[in-house]
Amino acid sequence: MQLLDATLSLALTLAALATIVTIIMEIGLRTARMRKKNLVETMKLFNKELDNGIFKDLDAEERWKFIAKVIENPVEGTTDQLSARLESTPWIENRCFSIRANSSHSKKKITRRDLYDTNGNLTDTGLSQLLDLIGYDKSSGKNLICRFVIFVRQFFGDNKRATLYDKVSLEHVLRRLAEVEKVKFRSVALRNKAKTEFDRLAQKYEEYASAVSASFKRSTQAWSLAIGILFAVIANVDGLRIFEAYRTDADLVNAIIEQQQGLIASYNGVEQRQEEYNKAQIKANEALAEVTEAKKAIELAQTDSEKSTFEVTLKEKEMAYLKAMAKFDGMESVNQIRQNAEQAQQQLAKLVAIGVPIGWAFYPNCLASTSGEKLKSADPRCRSVIEQDQWQQAGLFLQWLFAVVLTGCLIGLAAPFWFDVAKRLAQIRQGLRSRASDEVCLSGNNANGSDKKRKKIVRKVVNDINRENRGN
């Protein structure tokens, strides 16, 4: 039973540590605005799909204005501001991602000469460069080191995706496309074909969005493993040492098992905040769509009375949109990110306070425990360091490193996996305890706290003793 309890405690510990990794991942995704990048990737694919239908003659300028309206929040920026920010992108990003400037300034920032022709019109190459700068294409074999450098740099400020949406609805995309003058003209002239084309584009957009989402999920799984390993090394999380502590310390095991519901509640809180974040974003997008519809209603109003009514409605919709955006922006604020970081720190501190052997008070940090009373209670590997040669010490260090990396991989499997494992182990544990209790109780009854039952059991036992004595 002690071995099962130790395994259950280890699963709960890994689940708690995986929750910390989940928080770190969410901080990274929001800070680097990776979800905004997914929207850009979807629109890049959608832009290419326009070449296969009746709207293929849209020029680069028209396509850019359409895409910018889709991806950019009009409250936080405009198409011109977005273009200006992209033109100030550091040259390292141009070089890493094959976005070439003119030869005369190949190591400088991109300028309008690289994006527009002599008449001031955006070129097809310029459009591709703009889209590549906003969202990098992972699947095109870009240099891994460059991608990592750019990713890390985004934590110190990302002026490219700061004003973009994380996610938009299909209707939002189609309505922005319908606002393009050439699309309006074609839709009237070729009504039946336009309906078929919009249906085809709608299906393609959903396909591309699903594909990008699947790719993003695979990437986050890989990042989860990487961050799990990095976290295990930085925090000195040795799963073998933790399991050995649980195997030999029943009090520590009981303390961890008692925390099971609290650990689950902590993870559910992380998931709930993410769900609230997604809902706030969807609500903001829906509110913006209602504002757009109200503006169109004003344009189509036939009388002053109708126009006045729609203007009142527009003001109400705009207020609702501003409230929705204020709530959404609050979830992306620095304070919110700081709170998430503090929660991760508190989760780790709680495990250490309980007595889980995590941190640099343990091997391989043996400097603080090589003499006096500390040496007696030190890790056996620390006590043996004094007596061993360098090769033996190197072997112990490699064993520790392997255990820590393995623990990081296990942490990277994510909290839901380990909570599920812990739940199944808890059920097995409960079943074994019930069976053992039944075996003890087979020969008699329990009082179960009842004074009446206890007196009855005592009276029955005493009567049996007297009966046996009379028989003898």
Coordinates of C-alpha atoms in Angstrom, one line a residue:
M1 CA 0.0 0.0 0.0
Q2 CA 2.9 2.4 0.7
L3 CA 4.2 1.9 -2.8
L4 CA 0.8 2.7 -4.3
D5 CA 0.5 5.8 -2.0
A6 CA 4.0 6.9 -3.1
T7 CA 3.0 6.5 -6.8
L8 CA -0.3 8.5 -6.3
S9 CA 1.7 11.2 -4.5
L10 CA 4.2 11.4 -7.4
A11 CA 1.3 11.7 -9.9
L12 CA -0.3 14.5 -7.9
T13 CA 3.1 16.3 -7.6
L14 CA 3.7 16.0 -11.4
A15 CA 0.2 17.3 -12.0
A16 CA 0.9 20.3 -9.7
L17 CA 4.2 21.0 -11.5
A18 CA 2.5 20.6 -14.9
T19 CA 0.0 23.3 -13.8
I20 CA 2.9 25.6 -13.2
V21 CA 4.2 24.8 -16.7
T22 CA 0.7 25.5 -18.1
I23 CA 0.7 29.0 -16.4
I24 CA 4.2 29.7 -17.8
M25 CA 3.0 28.6 -21.3
E26 CA 0.0 30.9 -21.1
I27 CA 2.2 33.8 -20.0
G28 CA 4.5 33.2 -23.0
L29 CA 1.6 32.8 -25.5
R30 CA 0.0 36.1 -24.4
T31 CA 3.2 38.0 -24.1
A32 CA 4.5 36.9 -27.5
R33 CA 0.9 37.2 -29.0
M34 CA 1.2 33.7 -30.6
R35 CA -2.6 33.4 -31.1
K36 CA -2.6 36.6 -33.1
K37 CA 0.0 35.0 -35.4
N38 CA -2.3 32.1 -36.0
L39 CA -5.0 34.5 -37.4
V40 CA -2.4 36.0 -39.7
E41 CA -1.3 32.6 -40.9
T42 CA -4.9 31.7 -41.7
M43 CA -5.4 34.9 -43.6
K44 CA -2.2 34.3 -45.6
L45 CA -3.7 31.0 -46.8
F46 CA -7.0 32.6 -47.4
N47 CA -5.3 35.3 -49.5
K48 CA -3.8 32.7 -51.8
E49 CA -7.2 31.0 -52.1
L50 CA -8.6 34.2 -53.6
D51 CA -6.5 33.5 -56.7
N52 CA -8.6 30.4 -57.5
G53 CA -12.0 32.2 -57.9
I54 CA -13.8 35.1 -59.4
F55 CA -12.1 37.6 -57.2
K56 CA -8.6 36.7 -58.4
D57 CA -8.1 40.2 -60.0
L58 CA -8.0 42.0 -56.7
D59 CA -4.7 43.9 -56.6
A60 CA -2.2 43.9 -53.7
E61 CA -3.5 47.2 -52.3
E62 CA -7.1 46.0 -52.2
R63 CA -6.1 42.7 -50.6
W64 CA -4.0 44.4 -48.0
K65 CA -6.8 46.7 -47.0
F66 CA -9.2 43.8 -46.8
I67 CA -6.8 41.7 -44.7
A68 CA -5.9 44.6 -42.4
K69 CA -9.6 45.2 -41.7
V70 CA -10.0 41.5 -40.8
I71 CA -7.1 41.2 -38.4
E72 CA -6.7 44.7 -36.9
N73 CA -8.8 46.1 -34.1
P74 CA -10.0 49.5 -35.3
V75 CA -10.1 50.9 -31.8
E76 CA -6.4 50.3 -31.3
G77 CA -5.0 51.0 -34.7
T78 CA -5.5 51.7 -38.4
T79 CA -4.2 50.2 -41.6
D80 CA -1.7 53.1 -42.1
Q81 CA -0.4 52.7 -38.6
L82 CA 0.1 49.0 -39.0
S83 CA 2.0 49.6 -42.3
A84 CA 4.2 52.2 -40.5
R85 CA 5.0 49.8 -37.7
L86 CA 6.0 47.1 -40.1
E87 CA 8.3 49.4 -41.9
S88 CA 10.2 50.0 -38.7
T89 CA 10.9 46.2 -38.1
P90 CA 14.5 45.5 -37.2
W91 CA 16.7 44.2 -40.0
I92 CA 17.5 41.0 -38.1
E93 CA 13.9 39.9 -38.7
N94 CA 14.2 40.6 -42.4
R95 CA 17.5 38.7 -42.7
C96 CA 16.3 35.7 -40.7
F97 CA 13.0 35.3 -42.6
S98 CA 14.2 36.0 -46.1
I99 CA 12.4 39.3 -46.4
R100 CA 14.9 41.2 -48.6
A101 CA 15.3 44.9 -48.7
N102 CA 17.0 46.7 -51.6
S103 CA 20.7 45.9 -52.0
S104 CA 21.7 49.5 -51.0
H105 CA 20.3 49.0 -47.5
S106 CA 20.1 45.3 -47.1
K107 CA 21.0 45.5 -43.4
K108 CA 18.7 48.3 -42.5
K109 CA 15.0 48.6 -41.7
I110 CA 12.5 48.0 -44.4
T111 CA 11.3 51.2 -46.0
R112 CA 8.4 52.0 -48.4
R113 CA 10.8 51.4 -51.4
D114 CA 10.7 47.7 -50.5
L115 CA 6.9 47.5 -50.3
Y116 CA 5.6 50.0 -52.9
D117 CA 6.2 50.8 -56.6
T118 CA 7.2 54.2 -57.9
N119 CA 3.5 55.2 -58.1
G120 CA 3.0 54.5 -54.4
N121 CA 1.0 51.3 -54.9
L122 CA 1.6 48.2 -52.8
T123 CA 3.3 45.4 -54.9
D124 CA 2.5 41.7 -54.7
T125 CA 6.0 41.2 -53.3
G126 CA 5.3 44.0 -50.8
L127 CA 2.1 42.3 -49.7
S128 CA 3.9 39.0 -49.1
Q129 CA 6.6 40.8 -47.1
L130 CA 4.0 42.5 -44.9
L131 CA 2.2 39.2 -44.2
D132 CA 5.5 37.4 -43.5
L133 CA 6.5 40.1 -41.0
I134 CA 3.2 39.9 -39.1
G135 CA 3.1 36.1 -38.9
Y136 CA 6.0 33.8 -39.7
D137 CA 5.4 30.6 -41.6
K138 CA 6.7 27.7 -39.5
S139 CA 6.2 25.2 -42.3
S140 CA 8.5 26.7 -44.9
G141 CA 11.8 25.5 -43.4
K142 CA 12.9 28.8 -41.7
N143 CA 16.1 28.7 -39.7
L144 CA 15.3 27.3 -36.2
I145 CA 17.8 29.6 -34.5
C146 CA 16.3 32.7 -36.1
R147 CA 12.8 31.6 -35.1
F148 CA 13.9 31.2 -31.5
V149 CA 15.7 34.6 -31.5
I150 CA 12.6 36.3 -32.8
F151 CA 10.3 34.5 -30.4
V152 CA 12.5 35.5 -27.4
R153 CA 12.7 39.1 -28.7
Q154 CA 8.9 39.3 -28.7
F155 CA 8.9 39.1 -24.9
F156 CA 10.5 42.6 -24.9
G157 CA 7.8 44.2 -27.0
D158 CA 6.1 43.2 -30.3
N159 CA 5.0 46.3 -32.2
K160 CA 3.7 44.2 -35.2
R161 CA 0.8 42.3 -33.6
A162 CA 0.0 44.6 -30.7
T163 CA -3.3 45.8 -32.2
L164 CA -4.4 42.6 -33.9
Y165 CA -7.3 40.3 -32.9
D166 CA -6.6 36.9 -31.6
K167 CA -9.5 35.3 -33.4
V168 CA -12.4 36.5 -35.6
S169 CA -15.6 34.9 -36.8
L170 CA -16.2 33.6 -40.3
E171 CA -19.0 36.2 -40.8
H172 CA -16.5 38.9 -39.9
V173 CA -14.1 37.8 -42.7
L174 CA -16.8 37.5 -45.3
R175 CA -18.3 40.9 -44.5
R176 CA -14.9 42.6 -44.7
L177 CA -14.4 40.9 -48.1
A178 CA -17.8 42.1 -49.2
E179 CA -16.8 45.7 -48.5
V180 CA -14.2 45.6 -51.3
E181 CA -15.5 47.6 -54.3
K182 CA -14.5 45.0 -56.9
V183 CA -16.2 42.3 -54.8
K184 CA -19.4 44.4 -54.5
F185 CA -19.4 44.9 -58.3
R186 CA -18.8 41.2 -59.1
S187 CA -21.4 40.1 -56.5
V188 CA -24.1 42.2 -58.3
A189 CA -23.0 41.3 -61.8
L190 CA -22.5 37.6 -61.1
R191 CA -25.0 37.0 -58.4
N192 CA -25.2 33.2 -58.6
K193 CA -21.5 32.7 -59.1
A194 CA -20.8 35.1 -56.2
K195 CA -22.9 33.1 -53.9
T196 CA -21.1 29.9 -54.9
E197 CA -17.8 31.7 -54.5
F198 CA -18.6 33.0 -51.0
D199 CA -19.7 29.5 -50.0
R200 CA -16.4 28.0 -51.3
L201 CA -14.3 30.7 -49.6
A202 CA -16.2 30.2 -46.3
Q203 CA -15.4 26.4 -46.4
K204 CA -11.8 27.1 -47.2
Y205 CA -11.5 29.6 -44.4
E206 CA -12.8 27.1 -41.9
E207 CA -10.4 24.4 -43.3
Y208 CA -7.4 26.7 -43.0
A209 CA -8.4 27.9 -39.5
S210 CA -8.7 24.3 -38.4
A211 CA -5.4 23.4 -40.0
V212 CA -3.6 26.3 -38.3
S213 CA -5.2 25.5 -35.0
A214 CA -4.0 21.8 -35.2
S215 CA -0.5 23.0 -36.1
F216 CA -0.6 25.4 -33.1
K217 CA -1.7 22.6 -30.8
R218 CA 1.2 20.4 -31.9
S219 CA 3.6 23.3 -31.4
T220 CA 2.3 23.9 -27.9
Q221 CA 2.8 20.3 -27.0
A222 CA 6.4 20.5 -28.1
W223 CA 6.9 23.7 -26.2
S224 CA 5.3 22.1 -23.2
L225 CA 7.9 19.3 -23.2
A226 CA 10.7 21.9 -23.7
I227 CA 9.5 24.2 -20.9
G228 CA 8.9 21.1 -18.7
I229 CA 12.5 20.1 -19.1
L230 CA 13.8 23.6 -18.6
F231 CA 11.7 24.1 -15.5
A232 CA 12.8 20.8 -14.0
V233 CA 16.5 21.7 -14.5
I234 CA 16.1 25.3 -13.2
A235 CA 14.0 24.2 -10.1
N236 CA 16.1 21.0 -9.6
V237 CA 13.1 18.6 -9.8
D238 CA 14.4 15.1 -9.6
G239 CA 11.4 12.6 -9.9
L240 CA 13.4 9.7 -8.6
R241 CA 14.4 11.6 -5.4
I242 CA 10.8 12.7 -4.9
F243 CA 9.5 9.2 -5.3
E244 CA 12.1 7.8 -2.9
A245 CA 11.0 10.4 -0.3
Y246 CA 7.4 9.4 -0.7
R247 CA 8.3 5.7 -0.4
T248 CA 10.0 6.2 2.9
D249 CA 7.9 9.0 4.5
A250 CA 4.3 8.2 5.2
D251 CA 3.6 11.6 6.7
L252 CA 4.7 13.4 3.5
V253 CA 2.6 11.1 1.4
N254 CA -0.5 11.8 3.6
A255 CA 0.2 15.6 3.3
I256 CA 0.3 15.4 -0.5
I257 CA -2.8 13.2 -0.8
E258 CA -4.7 15.6 1.5
Q259 CA -3.9 18.4 -1.0
Q260 CA -5.4 16.5 -4.0
Q261 CA -8.6 18.6 -4.2
G262 CA -6.7 21.8 -3.7
L263 CA -4.4 20.9 -6.6
I264 CA -7.3 20.1 -8.8
A265 CA -9.0 23.3 -7.9
S266 CA -5.8 25.3 -8.7
Y267 CA -5.6 23.7 -12.2
N268 CA -9.4 24.3 -12.8
G269 CA -8.8 27.9 -11.9
V270 CA -6.2 28.2 -14.7
E271 CA -8.5 26.5 -17.2
Q272 CA -11.4 28.8 -16.1
R273 CA -9.4 31.9 -16.6
Q274 CA -8.4 30.7 -20.1
E275 CA -12.1 30.0 -20.9
E276 CA -13.1 33.5 -19.6
Y277 CA -10.4 35.0 -21.8
N278 CA -11.8 33.2 -24.9
K279 CA -15.3 34.2 -24.1
A280 CA -14.3 37.9 -23.6
Q281 CA -12.6 37.9 -26.9
I282 CA -15.6 36.3 -28.7
K283 CA -17.9 38.8 -27.0
A284 CA -15.7 41.7 -28.1
N285 CA -15.8 40.4 -31.7
E286 CA -19.6 40.0 -31.6
A287 CA -20.0 43.5 -30.2
L288 CA -17.8 44.9 -33.1
A289 CA -19.9 43.1 -35.6
E290 CA -23.1 44.7 -34.1
V291 CA -21.4 48.2 -34.4
T292 CA -20.7 47.5 -38.1
E293 CA -24.2 46.5 -38.7
A294 CA -25.6 49.6 -37.0
K295 CA -23.4 51.8 -39.2
K296 CA -24.7 50.1 -42.3
A297 CA -28.3 50.5 -41.1
I298 CA -27.7 54.3 -40.8
E299 CA -26.3 54.4 -44.4
L300 CA -29.4 52.5 -45.7
A301 CA -31.9 54.6 -43.7
Q302 CA -34.5 56.2 -46.0
T303 CA -35.9 58.8 -43.6
D304 CA -34.5 61.1 -40.9
S305 CA -36.6 59.4 -38.3
E306 CA -35.1 56.0 -39.1
K307 CA -31.6 57.5 -39.2
S308 CA -32.1 59.1 -35.7
T309 CA -33.3 55.7 -34.3
F310 CA -30.3 53.9 -35.8
E311 CA -27.9 56.5 -34.5
V312 CA -29.1 56.0 -31.0
T313 CA -28.7 52.2 -31.5
L314 CA -25.2 52.8 -32.8
K315 CA -24.2 54.7 -29.7
E316 CA -25.5 51.9 -27.5
K317 CA -23.6 49.3 -29.6
E318 CA -20.4 51.3 -29.4
M319 CA -20.7 51.6 -25.6
A320 CA -21.2 47.8 -25.4
Y321 CA -18.2 47.3 -27.6
L322 CA -16.0 49.5 -25.5
K323 CA -17.0 47.7 -22.3
A324 CA -16.3 44.3 -23.9
M325 CA -12.9 45.5 -25.2
A326 CA -12.1 47.0 -21.7
K327 CA -12.8 43.6 -20.1
F328 CA -10.7 41.8 -22.8
D329 CA -7.8 44.2 -22.5
G330 CA -7.8 43.8 -18.7
M331 CA -7.2 40.1 -19.2
E332 CA -4.1 40.9 -21.3
S333 CA -2.8 43.5 -19.0
V334 CA 0.6 43.4 -17.3
N335 CA -1.1 43.0 -13.9
Q336 CA -2.9 39.9 -15.1
I337 CA 0.3 38.4 -16.4
R338 CA 2.0 39.2 -13.1
Q339 CA -0.8 37.6 -11.2
N340 CA -0.4 34.4 -13.2
A341 CA 3.4 34.4 -12.5
E342 CA 2.7 34.8 -8.8
Q343 CA 0.3 31.9 -8.8
A344 CA 3.0 29.7 -10.4
Q345 CA 5.5 30.8 -7.8
Q346 CA 3.0 30.1 -4.9
Q347 CA 2.2 26.7 -6.3
L348 CA 5.9 25.7 -6.2
A349 CA 6.4 27.3 -2.8
K350 CA 3.5 25.3 -1.4
L351 CA 5.0 22.0 -2.5
V352 CA 8.4 22.9 -0.9
A353 CA 6.6 24.0 2.3
I354 CA 4.9 20.6 2.5
G355 CA 8.3 18.9 2.4
V356 CA 8.6 17.8 -1.2
P357 CA 12.4 17.6 -2.0
I358 CA 12.5 20.2 -4.7
G359 CA 15.1 22.9 -5.1
W360 CA 18.8 23.6 -4.8
A361 CA 19.0 22.6 -1.2
F362 CA 19.5 19.1 -2.6
Y363 CA 22.1 17.3 -4.9
P364 CA 24.0 18.4 -6.9
N365 CA 24.3 21.5 -4.7
C366 CA 26.5 19.9 -2.1
L367 CA 28.4 23.0 -1.0
A368 CA 26.1 23.7 2.0
S369 CA 26.2 20.2 3.3
T370 CA 29.7 18.9 3.3
S371 CA 30.6 19.4 7.0
G372 CA 29.3 19.1 10.5
E373 CA 25.7 18.2 11.3
K374 CA 24.5 19.1 7.8
L375 CA 26.6 16.3 6.4
K376 CA 24.7 13.7 8.4
S377 CA 21.4 14.7 6.9
A378 CA 22.6 15.4 3.4
D379 CA 21.8 13.5 0.2
P380 CA 23.8 10.3 0.1
R381 CA 25.4 11.5 -3.1
C382 CA 26.6 14.6 -1.4
R383 CA 28.1 12.6 1.5
S384 CA 29.9 10.4 -1.0
V385 CA 31.3 13.3 -3.1
I386 CA 34.1 13.8 -0.6
E387 CA 35.4 10.2 -0.9
Q388 CA 35.0 9.7 -4.7
D389 CA 37.2 10.7 -7.6
Q390 CA 36.1 13.0 -10.5
W391 CA 34.9 10.2 -12.8
Q392 CA 32.6 8.8 -10.1
Q393 CA 31.3 12.3 -9.4
A394 CA 30.7 12.8 -13.1
G395 CA 28.7 9.5 -13.2
L396 CA 26.5 10.7 -10.3
F397 CA 25.9 14.0 -12.0
L398 CA 24.9 12.4 -15.3
Q399 CA 22.5 10.1 -13.4
W400 CA 21.0 13.2 -11.8
L401 CA 20.8 15.0 -15.1
F402 CA 19.0 12.1 -16.7
A403 CA 16.5 11.9 -13.9
V404 CA 15.8 15.6 -14.1
V405 CA 15.3 15.6 -17.9
L406 CA 13.1 12.5 -17.6
T407 CA 11.0 14.3 -14.9
G408 CA 10.8 17.4 -17.2
C409 CA 9.4 15.2 -20.0
L410 CA 6.8 13.7 -17.6
I411 CA 5.8 17.2 -16.5
G412 CA 5.5 18.2 -20.1
L413 CA 2.7 15.6 -20.6
A414 CA 0.4 18.3 -19.1
A415 CA -1.7 18.5 -16.0
P416 CA -4.9 16.8 -17.3
F417 CA -2.9 13.6 -18.0
W418 CA -1.5 13.4 -14.5
F419 CA -4.8 14.3 -12.8
D420 CA -6.4 11.5 -14.7
V421 CA -3.6 9.1 -13.6
A422 CA -4.0 10.3 -10.0
K423 CA -7.8 9.8 -10.2
R424 CA -7.4 6.2 -11.4
L425 CA -4.7 5.5 -8.7
A426 CA -7.0 7.0 -6.0
Q427 CA -9.8 4.7 -7.1
I428 CA -7.5 1.6 -6.9
R429 CA -6.3 2.8 -3.5
Q430 CA -9.8 3.2 -2.2
G431 CA -10.8 -0.2 -3.5
L432 CA -7.8 -1.9 -1.8
R433 CA -8.6 -0.1 1.5
S434 CA -12.2 -1.1 1.4
R435 CA -11.3 -4.7 0.7
A436 CA -8.8 -4.7 3.6
S437 CA -11.4 -3.2 5.8
D438 CA -14.0 -5.8 4.8
E439 CA -11.5 -8.6 5.6
V440 CA -10.9 -7.3 9.1
C441 CA -14.6 -7.0 9.7
L442 CA -15.6 -10.4 8.4
S443 CA -15.7 -12.0 11.9
G444 CA -17.9 -9.3 13.6
N445 CA -19.6 -6.0 13.5
N446 CA -18.6 -2.4 14.0
A447 CA -20.3 0.1 16.3
N448 CA -19.7 2.9 13.8
G449 CA -19.8 5.5 16.6
S450 CA -23.2 4.3 17.9
D451 CA -23.3 4.0 21.8
K452 CA -26.2 1.5 21.6
K453 CA -24.4 -0.8 19.1
R454 CA -21.2 -0.6 21.1
K455 CA -23.0 -1.7 24.3
K456 CA -24.7 -4.5 22.4
I457 CA -21.4 -5.8 21.0
V458 CA -19.8 -5.7 24.5
R459 CA -22.8 -7.5 26.1
K460 CA -22.6 -10.2 23.4
V461 CA -18.9 -10.7 23.9
V462 CA -19.3 -10.9 27.7
N463 CA -22.2 -13.4 27.4
D464 CA -20.1 -15.6 25.1
I465 CA -17.3 -15.6 27.7
N466 CA -19.7 -16.6 30.5
R467 CA -21.2 -19.3 28.3
E468 CA -17.8 -20.8 27.6
N469 CA -16.9 -20.8 31.3
R470 CA -20.1 -22.6 32.3
G471 CA -19.4 -25.2 29.6
N472 CA -15.9 -25.8 31.0

